[in-house]
Amino acid sequence: DADLPDGGRVLDLGSGKGAALLALAQAHAIDGIGVDGMEAFVSHANQRSRSLDLHHRIRFVCEDVLDVVQEASGASVDLVMMLALGPVLGELSESITLLRRCVRPGGYILVDDAYLAEGIDPADERFEGCLPHAETLQALTSSGDEIVAERAYEDAAYHAWCREMTGKITARAVSLARRMPELGEAVLAFAKRQREETELLTGPVVGALWLLRRSAD
């Protein structure tokens, strides 16, 4: 749905190991920068970019995404992506306000977040920061931008994939804890958090992906 021109500029914030940006670069003739705070992820992503012969168009840097957004000026990129948005940049409306600073008028913002399933009480402290669907859409468009597309992750195949990934993470954490006892508590705690988040996303909370087009202001 995003009409990216050849040579379009893409900024991927929280790019991790680069999977999303590299897949986009394989499908479209774009130039991109991925930003992540984990040096190991950045190194892996740059190696992957070179192996795919995309390094002349795609590179990854190790920086704080909040610093990058706050220092953004000129609103020059055609698409900014921040998948698994979360509260890193503040509440949802605050996050969009910051992200759109990176994007030219008419450009795109792609975010992955979640909303409360119908009938779930937003006052329940377990879901702090998560809004009902209608309020989520209001927050996304609070700066006057247009929702171009929305994809909710609530089908059986997605739920099965979540359970499979959680099982793999748990098994890997148990294996690491056995081999490196000094890391055991940390990796098992991480696996527990992942399992709890998955349980939310396959029940009271609906994960979703939104594509916004920045208004001309």
mmCIF file of C-alpha atoms in Angstrom:
data_model
loop_
_atom_site.group_PDB
_atom_site.id
_atom_site.type_symbol
_atom_site.label_atom_id
_atom_site.label_comp_id
_atom_site.label_asym_id
_atom_site.label_seq_id
_atom_site.Cartn_x
_atom_site.Cartn_y
_atom_site.Cartn_z
ATOM 1 C CA ASP A 1 0.000 0.000 0.000
ATOM 2 C CA ALA A 2 2.977 2.348 0.402
ATOM 3 C CA ASP A 3 3.897 3.925 -2.931
ATOM 4 C CA LEU A 4 7.664 3.950 -2.463
ATOM 5 C CA PRO A 5 9.666 5.468 -5.330
ATOM 6 C CA ASP A 6 12.840 3.870 -6.665
ATOM 7 C CA GLY A 7 15.610 5.145 -4.434
ATOM 8 C CA GLY A 8 13.098 5.928 -1.715
ATOM 9 C CA ARG A 9 14.634 6.455 1.711
ATOM 10 C CA VAL A 10 13.611 4.162 4.568
ATOM 11 C CA LEU A 11 14.489 4.433 8.248
ATOM 12 C CA ASP A 12 13.965 1.310 10.377
ATOM 13 C CA LEU A 13 14.033 2.075 14.106
ATOM 14 C CA GLY A 14 14.670 -0.865 16.420
ATOM 15 C CA SER A 15 15.763 -2.866 13.388
ATOM 16 C CA GLY A 16 17.053 -5.852 15.373
ATOM 17 C CA LYS A 17 18.868 -8.270 13.090
ATOM 18 C CA GLY A 18 17.567 -6.448 10.031
ATOM 19 C CA ALA A 19 15.017 -8.944 8.728
ATOM 20 C CA ALA A 20 12.241 -6.448 7.935
ATOM 21 C CA LEU A 21 14.407 -3.814 6.233
ATOM 22 C CA LEU A 22 16.352 -6.380 4.218
ATOM 23 C CA ALA A 23 13.138 -8.052 3.041
ATOM 24 C CA LEU A 24 11.804 -4.662 1.958
ATOM 25 C CA ALA A 25 15.030 -3.922 0.094
ATOM 26 C CA GLN A 26 14.789 -7.237 -1.738
ATOM 27 C CA ALA A 27 11.289 -6.361 -2.918
ATOM 28 C CA HIS A 28 11.801 -2.651 -3.689
ATOM 29 C CA ALA A 29 14.651 -0.474 -4.993
ATOM 30 C CA ILE A 30 14.957 1.510 -1.770
ATOM 31 C CA ASP A 31 17.859 2.901 0.244
ATOM 32 C CA GLY A 32 17.668 2.278 3.967
ATOM 33 C CA ILE A 33 19.247 2.690 7.361
ATOM 34 C CA GLY A 34 18.445 0.429 10.295
ATOM 35 C CA VAL A 35 19.026 1.633 13.849
ATOM 36 C CA ASP A 36 19.341 -0.601 16.890
ATOM 37 C CA GLY A 37 20.928 -0.337 20.302
ATOM 38 C CA MET A 38 22.407 -3.847 20.290
ATOM 39 C CA GLU A 39 25.849 -3.966 18.684
ATOM 40 C CA ALA A 40 25.597 -7.732 18.088
ATOM 41 C CA PHE A 41 22.313 -7.267 16.186
ATOM 42 C CA VAL A 42 23.768 -4.440 14.107
ATOM 43 C CA SER A 43 26.831 -6.514 13.224
ATOM 44 C CA HIS A 44 24.681 -9.470 12.208
ATOM 45 C CA ALA A 45 22.420 -7.227 10.102
ATOM 46 C CA ASN A 46 25.351 -5.661 8.245
ATOM 47 C CA GLN A 47 26.810 -9.095 7.555
ATOM 48 C CA ARG A 48 23.448 -10.231 6.216
ATOM 49 C CA SER A 49 23.215 -7.102 4.056
ATOM 50 C CA ARG A 50 26.600 -7.863 2.529
ATOM 51 C CA SER A 51 25.708 -11.513 1.926
ATOM 52 C CA LEU A 52 22.591 -10.405 0.029
ATOM 53 C CA ASP A 53 24.623 -7.825 -1.937
ATOM 54 C CA LEU A 54 22.466 -5.052 -0.531
ATOM 55 C CA HIS A 55 25.205 -3.252 1.396
ATOM 56 C CA HIS A 56 25.434 -0.493 -1.210
ATOM 57 C CA ARG A 57 21.811 0.409 -0.392
ATOM 58 C CA ILE A 58 21.208 -0.855 3.151
ATOM 59 C CA ARG A 59 23.299 -0.303 6.264
ATOM 60 C CA PHE A 60 22.761 -0.652 9.990
ATOM 61 C CA VAL A 61 24.080 1.524 12.813
ATOM 62 C CA CYS A 62 24.206 1.142 16.572
ATOM 63 C CA GLU A 63 22.444 4.124 18.136
ATOM 64 C CA ASP A 64 19.659 4.930 20.594
ATOM 65 C CA VAL A 65 16.412 5.153 18.589
ATOM 66 C CA LEU A 66 15.062 7.836 20.919
ATOM 67 C CA ASP A 67 18.098 10.020 20.225
ATOM 68 C CA VAL A 68 17.698 9.504 16.479
ATOM 69 C CA VAL A 69 14.041 10.536 16.538
ATOM 70 C CA GLN A 70 14.531 13.504 18.842
ATOM 71 C CA GLU A 71 17.385 14.815 16.707
ATOM 72 C CA ALA A 72 15.520 14.285 13.426
ATOM 73 C CA SER A 73 15.125 17.370 11.273
ATOM 74 C CA GLY A 74 14.115 18.042 7.723
ATOM 75 C CA ALA A 75 11.509 15.230 7.615
ATOM 76 C CA SER A 76 13.312 13.658 4.674
ATOM 77 C CA VAL A 77 12.581 9.916 4.609
ATOM 78 C CA ASP A 78 9.832 8.289 2.561
ATOM 79 C CA LEU A 79 9.054 5.617 5.164
ATOM 80 C CA VAL A 80 9.895 5.224 8.838
ATOM 81 C CA MET A 81 9.295 1.831 10.426
ATOM 82 C CA MET A 82 9.144 1.006 14.097
ATOM 83 C CA LEU A 83 7.931 -2.517 14.638
ATOM 84 C CA ALA A 84 7.063 -3.760 18.125
ATOM 85 C CA LEU A 85 6.556 -0.104 19.016
ATOM 86 C CA GLY A 86 5.835 -0.362 22.729
ATOM 87 C CA PRO A 87 6.383 2.586 25.101
ATOM 88 C CA VAL A 88 9.935 3.408 23.980
ATOM 89 C CA LEU A 89 8.889 6.812 22.614
ATOM 90 C CA GLY A 90 6.062 7.416 25.085
ATOM 91 C CA GLU A 91 2.337 6.875 24.713
ATOM 92 C CA LEU A 92 1.003 6.014 21.262
ATOM 93 C CA SER A 93 0.061 9.552 20.211
ATOM 94 C CA GLU A 94 3.428 10.840 21.470
ATOM 95 C CA SER A 95 5.221 8.103 19.545
ATOM 96 C CA ILE A 96 3.503 9.028 16.287
ATOM 97 C CA THR A 97 4.258 12.721 16.860
ATOM 98 C CA LEU A 98 7.954 11.880 17.145
ATOM 99 C CA LEU A 99 8.066 9.378 14.284
ATOM 100 C CA ARG A 100 6.409 11.747 11.816
ATOM 101 C CA ARG A 101 9.263 14.225 12.355
ATOM 102 C CA CYS A 102 11.431 11.841 10.351
ATOM 103 C CA VAL A 103 9.030 11.592 7.397
ATOM 104 C CA ARG A 104 8.369 13.976 4.537
ATOM 105 C CA PRO A 105 4.781 15.183 4.066
ATOM 106 C CA GLY A 106 2.985 12.462 2.134
ATOM 107 C CA GLY A 107 5.480 9.861 3.356
ATOM 108 C CA TYR A 108 4.641 6.818 5.419
ATOM 109 C CA ILE A 109 4.862 5.570 9.002
ATOM 110 C CA LEU A 110 4.690 1.824 9.684
ATOM 111 C CA VAL A 111 4.144 0.736 13.279
ATOM 112 C CA ASP A 112 3.380 -2.526 15.013
ATOM 113 C CA ASP A 113 1.494 -2.291 18.301
ATOM 114 C CA ALA A 114 -1.633 -3.700 19.936
ATOM 115 C CA TYR A 115 -5.118 -2.854 21.164
ATOM 116 C CA LEU A 116 -7.549 -4.368 23.640
ATOM 117 C CA ALA A 117 -9.918 -7.014 22.361
ATOM 118 C CA GLU A 118 -13.608 -6.158 22.475
ATOM 119 C CA GLY A 119 -15.105 -6.476 25.941
ATOM 120 C CA ILE A 120 -11.807 -6.162 27.838
ATOM 121 C CA ASP A 121 -11.818 -3.587 30.636
ATOM 122 C CA PRO A 122 -9.180 -0.893 29.895
ATOM 123 C CA ALA A 123 -8.992 -0.162 33.631
ATOM 124 C CA ASP A 124 -7.463 -3.596 34.251
ATOM 125 C CA GLU A 125 -3.879 -2.863 35.365
ATOM 126 C CA ARG A 126 -2.597 -5.909 33.460
ATOM 127 C CA PHE A 127 -3.203 -3.979 30.236
ATOM 128 C CA GLU A 128 -1.789 -0.628 31.259
ATOM 129 C CA GLY A 129 -0.993 1.503 28.237
ATOM 130 C CA CYS A 130 -3.142 -0.580 25.882
ATOM 131 C CA LEU A 131 -6.276 1.075 24.487
ATOM 132 C CA PRO A 132 -9.493 -0.227 22.921
ATOM 133 C CA HIS A 133 -9.485 -0.302 19.114
ATOM 134 C CA ALA A 134 -11.359 2.965 18.515
ATOM 135 C CA GLU A 135 -9.153 4.891 20.948
ATOM 136 C CA THR A 136 -6.042 3.351 19.380
ATOM 137 C CA LEU A 137 -7.092 4.665 15.967
ATOM 138 C CA GLN A 138 -7.706 8.108 17.482
ATOM 139 C CA ALA A 139 -4.209 8.100 18.980
ATOM 140 C CA LEU A 140 -2.651 7.007 15.701
ATOM 141 C CA THR A 141 -4.316 9.843 13.792
ATOM 142 C CA SER A 142 -4.024 12.514 16.498
ATOM 143 C CA SER A 143 -1.537 14.492 14.365
ATOM 144 C CA GLY A 144 -3.859 14.494 11.360
ATOM 145 C CA ASP A 145 -2.325 11.572 9.485
ATOM 146 C CA GLU A 146 -4.314 9.016 7.472
ATOM 147 C CA ILE A 147 -4.487 5.287 8.180
ATOM 148 C CA VAL A 148 -3.783 3.651 4.824
ATOM 149 C CA ALA A 149 -3.902 0.035 5.990
ATOM 150 C CA GLU A 150 -4.429 -2.029 9.110
ATOM 151 C CA ARG A 151 -3.687 -5.695 9.689
ATOM 152 C CA ALA A 152 -4.746 -7.384 12.913
ATOM 153 C CA TYR A 153 -2.982 -10.559 14.029
ATOM 154 C CA GLU A 154 -5.859 -12.615 15.399
ATOM 155 C CA ASP A 155 -6.197 -15.647 13.146
ATOM 156 C CA ALA A 156 -5.507 -19.231 14.231
ATOM 157 C CA ALA A 157 -2.333 -19.490 12.140
ATOM 158 C CA TYR A 158 -0.821 -16.475 13.884
ATOM 159 C CA HIS A 159 -1.692 -17.851 17.322
ATOM 160 C CA ALA A 160 -0.119 -21.191 16.411
ATOM 161 C CA TRP A 161 3.041 -19.406 15.219
ATOM 162 C CA CYS A 162 3.208 -17.458 18.514
ATOM 163 C CA ARG A 163 3.000 -20.669 20.527
ATOM 164 C CA GLU A 164 5.665 -22.308 18.362
ATOM 165 C CA MET A 165 8.071 -19.371 18.762
ATOM 166 C CA THR A 166 7.441 -19.241 22.511
ATOM 167 C CA GLY A 167 8.206 -22.937 22.783
ATOM 168 C CA LYS A 168 11.481 -22.487 20.906
ATOM 169 C CA ILE A 169 12.490 -19.516 23.076
ATOM 170 C CA THR A 170 11.715 -21.436 26.252
ATOM 171 C CA ALA A 171 13.660 -24.498 25.092
ATOM 172 C CA ARG A 172 16.625 -22.331 24.119
ATOM 173 C CA ALA A 173 16.541 -20.537 27.479
ATOM 174 C CA VAL A 174 16.515 -23.829 29.393
ATOM 175 C CA SER A 175 19.456 -25.091 27.323
ATOM 176 C CA LEU A 176 21.473 -21.909 27.929
ATOM 177 C CA ALA A 177 20.682 -21.987 31.653
ATOM 178 C CA ARG A 178 22.050 -25.517 31.891
ATOM 179 C CA ARG A 179 25.233 -24.715 29.969
ATOM 180 C CA MET A 180 25.842 -21.305 31.555
ATOM 181 C CA PRO A 181 24.370 -21.277 35.070
ATOM 182 C CA GLU A 182 25.598 -17.719 35.637
ATOM 183 C CA LEU A 183 23.109 -16.557 32.991
ATOM 184 C CA GLY A 184 20.335 -18.912 34.007
ATOM 185 C CA GLU A 185 18.193 -16.517 35.998
ATOM 186 C CA ALA A 186 18.290 -13.813 33.302
ATOM 187 C CA VAL A 187 17.511 -16.035 30.317
ATOM 188 C CA LEU A 188 14.733 -17.897 32.112
ATOM 189 C CA ALA A 189 13.192 -14.580 33.190
ATOM 190 C CA PHE A 190 13.327 -13.408 29.570
ATOM 191 C CA ALA A 191 11.594 -16.585 28.390
ATOM 192 C CA LYS A 192 8.917 -16.102 31.044
ATOM 193 C CA ARG A 193 8.231 -12.539 29.859
ATOM 194 C CA GLN A 194 7.969 -13.743 26.272
ATOM 195 C CA ARG A 195 5.476 -16.426 27.282
ATOM 196 C CA GLU A 196 3.366 -13.935 29.232
ATOM 197 C CA GLU A 197 3.325 -11.478 26.312
ATOM 198 C CA THR A 198 2.305 -14.247 23.931
ATOM 199 C CA GLU A 199 -0.546 -15.249 26.202
ATOM 200 C CA LEU A 200 -1.800 -11.671 26.097
ATOM 201 C CA LEU A 201 -1.506 -11.435 22.303
ATOM 202 C CA THR A 202 -3.497 -14.613 21.802
ATOM 203 C CA GLY A 203 -6.305 -13.521 24.116
ATOM 204 C CA PRO A 204 -7.238 -10.128 25.586
ATOM 205 C CA VAL A 205 -4.810 -8.098 23.464
ATOM 206 C CA VAL A 206 -4.775 -7.971 19.651
ATOM 207 C CA GLY A 207 -1.498 -7.302 17.882
ATOM 208 C CA ALA A 208 -1.755 -5.166 14.741
ATOM 209 C CA LEU A 209 0.263 -3.435 12.043
ATOM 210 C CA TRP A 210 -0.685 0.027 10.811
ATOM 211 C CA LEU A 211 0.500 2.008 7.802
ATOM 212 C CA LEU A 212 -0.048 5.763 8.084
ATOM 213 C CA ARG A 213 0.424 8.460 5.466
ATOM 214 C CA ARG A 214 1.740 11.704 6.916
ATOM 215 C CA SER A 215 -0.460 14.706 6.274
ATOM 216 C CA ALA A 216 0.815 17.667 4.334
ATOM 217 C CA ASP A 217 0.286 19.812 7.478
#
